[in-house]
Tab-separated table of C-alpha atoms in Angstrom:
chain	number	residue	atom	x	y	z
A	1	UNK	CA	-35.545	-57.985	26.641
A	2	UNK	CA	-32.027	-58.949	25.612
A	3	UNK	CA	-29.827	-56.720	23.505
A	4	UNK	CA	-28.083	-57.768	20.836
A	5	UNK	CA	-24.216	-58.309	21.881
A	6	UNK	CA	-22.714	-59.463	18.324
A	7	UNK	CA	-22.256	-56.680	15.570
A	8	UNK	CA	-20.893	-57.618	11.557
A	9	UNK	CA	-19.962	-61.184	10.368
A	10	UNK	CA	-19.868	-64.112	12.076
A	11	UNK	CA	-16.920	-65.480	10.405
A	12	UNK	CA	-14.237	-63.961	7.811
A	13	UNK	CA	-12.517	-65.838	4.957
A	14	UNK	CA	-9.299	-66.052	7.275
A	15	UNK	CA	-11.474	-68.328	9.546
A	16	UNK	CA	-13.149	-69.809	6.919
A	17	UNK	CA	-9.599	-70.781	4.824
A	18	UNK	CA	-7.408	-71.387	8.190
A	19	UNK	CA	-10.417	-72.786	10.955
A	20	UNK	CA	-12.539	-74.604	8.972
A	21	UNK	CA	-10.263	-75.341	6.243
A	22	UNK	CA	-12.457	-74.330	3.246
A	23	UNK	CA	-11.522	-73.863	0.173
A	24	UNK	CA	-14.869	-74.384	-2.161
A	25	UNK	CA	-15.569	-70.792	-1.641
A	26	UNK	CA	-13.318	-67.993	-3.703
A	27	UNK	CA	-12.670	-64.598	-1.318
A	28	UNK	CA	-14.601	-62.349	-3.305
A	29	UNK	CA	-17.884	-64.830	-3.046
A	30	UNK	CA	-17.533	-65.445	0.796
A	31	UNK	CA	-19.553	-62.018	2.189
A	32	UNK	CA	-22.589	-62.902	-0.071
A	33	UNK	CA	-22.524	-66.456	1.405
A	34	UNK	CA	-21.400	-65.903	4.910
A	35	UNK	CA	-24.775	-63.271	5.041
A	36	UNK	CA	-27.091	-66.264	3.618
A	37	UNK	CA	-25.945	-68.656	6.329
A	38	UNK	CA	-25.988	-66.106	8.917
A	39	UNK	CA	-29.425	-65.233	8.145
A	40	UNK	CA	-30.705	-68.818	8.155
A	41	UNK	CA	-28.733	-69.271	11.394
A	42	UNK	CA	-30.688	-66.625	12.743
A	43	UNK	CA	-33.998	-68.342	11.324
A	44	UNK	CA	-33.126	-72.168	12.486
A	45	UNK	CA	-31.753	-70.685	15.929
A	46	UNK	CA	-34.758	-68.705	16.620
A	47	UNK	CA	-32.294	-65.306	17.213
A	48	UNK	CA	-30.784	-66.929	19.717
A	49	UNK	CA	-27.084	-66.238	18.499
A	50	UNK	CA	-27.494	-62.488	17.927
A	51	UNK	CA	-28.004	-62.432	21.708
A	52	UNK	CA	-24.794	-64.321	23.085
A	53	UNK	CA	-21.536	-62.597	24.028
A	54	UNK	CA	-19.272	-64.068	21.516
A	55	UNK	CA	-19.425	-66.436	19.158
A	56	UNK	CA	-18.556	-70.275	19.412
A	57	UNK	CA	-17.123	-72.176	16.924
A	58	UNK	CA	-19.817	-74.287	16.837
A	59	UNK	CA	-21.549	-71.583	15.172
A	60	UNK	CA	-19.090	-70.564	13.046
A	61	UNK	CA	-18.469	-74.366	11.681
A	62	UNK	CA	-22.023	-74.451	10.822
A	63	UNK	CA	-21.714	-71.169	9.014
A	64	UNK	CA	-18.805	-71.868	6.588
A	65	UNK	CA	-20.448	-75.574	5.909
A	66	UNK	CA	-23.969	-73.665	5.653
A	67	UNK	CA	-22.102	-70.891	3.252
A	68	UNK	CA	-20.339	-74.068	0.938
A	69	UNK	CA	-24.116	-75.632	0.465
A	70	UNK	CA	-24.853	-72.104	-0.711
A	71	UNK	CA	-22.249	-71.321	-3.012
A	72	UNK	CA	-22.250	-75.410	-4.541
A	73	UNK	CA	-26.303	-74.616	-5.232
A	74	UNK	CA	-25.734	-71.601	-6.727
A	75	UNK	CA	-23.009	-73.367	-8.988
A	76	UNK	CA	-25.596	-75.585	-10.071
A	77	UNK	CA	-27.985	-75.414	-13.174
A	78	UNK	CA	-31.049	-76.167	-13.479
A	79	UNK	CA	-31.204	-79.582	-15.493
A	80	UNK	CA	-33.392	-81.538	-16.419
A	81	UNK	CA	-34.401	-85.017	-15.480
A	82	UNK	CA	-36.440	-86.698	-18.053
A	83	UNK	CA	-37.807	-85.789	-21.212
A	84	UNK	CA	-39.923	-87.171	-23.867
A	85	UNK	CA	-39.701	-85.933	-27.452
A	86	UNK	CA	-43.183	-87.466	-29.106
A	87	UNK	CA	-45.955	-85.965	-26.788
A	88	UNK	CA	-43.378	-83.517	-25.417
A	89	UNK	CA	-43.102	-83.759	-21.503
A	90	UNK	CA	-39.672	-82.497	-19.745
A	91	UNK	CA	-39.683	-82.837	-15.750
A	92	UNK	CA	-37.025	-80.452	-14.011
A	93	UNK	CA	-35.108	-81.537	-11.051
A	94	UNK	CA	-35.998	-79.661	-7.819
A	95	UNK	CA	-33.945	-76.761	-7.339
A	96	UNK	CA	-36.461	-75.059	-5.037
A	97	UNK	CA	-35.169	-73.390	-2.146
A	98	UNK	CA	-36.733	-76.425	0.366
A	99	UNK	CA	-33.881	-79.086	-0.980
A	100	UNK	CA	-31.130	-75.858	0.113
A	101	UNK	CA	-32.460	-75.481	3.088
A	102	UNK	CA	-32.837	-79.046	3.855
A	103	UNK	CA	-29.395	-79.552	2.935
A	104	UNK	CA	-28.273	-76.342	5.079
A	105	UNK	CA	-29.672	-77.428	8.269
A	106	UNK	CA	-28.047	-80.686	8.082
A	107	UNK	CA	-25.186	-78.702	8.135
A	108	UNK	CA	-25.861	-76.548	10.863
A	109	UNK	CA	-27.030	-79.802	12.912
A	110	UNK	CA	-23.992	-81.604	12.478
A	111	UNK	CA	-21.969	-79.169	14.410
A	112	UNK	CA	-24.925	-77.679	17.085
A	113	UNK	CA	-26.746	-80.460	17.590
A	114	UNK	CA	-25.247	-80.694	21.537
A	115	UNK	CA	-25.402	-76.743	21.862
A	116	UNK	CA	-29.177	-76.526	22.605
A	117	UNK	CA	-29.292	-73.590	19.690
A	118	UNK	CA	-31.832	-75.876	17.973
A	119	UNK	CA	-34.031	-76.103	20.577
A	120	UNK	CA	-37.578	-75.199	19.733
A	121	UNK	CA	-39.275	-74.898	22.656
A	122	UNK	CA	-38.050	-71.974	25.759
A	123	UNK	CA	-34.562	-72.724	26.491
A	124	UNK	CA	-33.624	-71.078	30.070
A	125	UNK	CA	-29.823	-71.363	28.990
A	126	UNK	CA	-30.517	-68.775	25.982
A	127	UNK	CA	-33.523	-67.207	26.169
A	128	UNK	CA	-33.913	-65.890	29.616
């Protein structure tokens, strides 16, 4: 069984400001939405980053765009999209957590698409 190499965040707010060049997220928000995208990393990647050596940028791209999706979602209210007043009907807008994570792993694909981290089925490059 492999051991997990990588200990603490994936990325800091140095990386994220400097590297990626963000600048949606404010420093004292960043840990709460670095540990969201790390944790659905971890879920789209099957575990497979825990287990690597160090990590690539690749990874830590897909983070700070995962973490902005995160933080712009949060930002958001719920609204509503159409309402009628005589018979009373309102329909919300979907804020469900499907249309976030949707919109995160579009994210994450843009930037390991070509990395094999997506891979579903046994990859003998990670999981051997």
């Amino acid at each position: 069984m492999l051991q997990e190499a990588i200990k603490g965040s994936y990325v800091d707010y140095k990386y994220y400001r400097e590297s990626y060049s963000g600048s949606k997220i404010p420093e004292k928000a960043f840990p709460k939405y670095e540990m969201q995208a790390e944790a659905f990393m971890h879920r789209i990647t099957f575990g497979r980053v825990k287990r690597l050596p160090e990590i690539p940028d690749e990874v830590k791209k897909a983070i700070c765009a995962m973490a902005e999706v995160s933080y712009q979602e949060d930002k958001k209210t719920p609204g509503v999209k159409s309402e009628t007043i005589d018979g009373y009907s309102a329909t919300f807008a979907d804020t469900g957590s499907s249309a976030r994570d949707a919109e995160m792993y579009q994210e994450a694909k843009n930037f390991l698409s070509d990395t094999g981290l997506l891979f579903r089925g046994r990859s003998r490059k990670y999981d051997c």
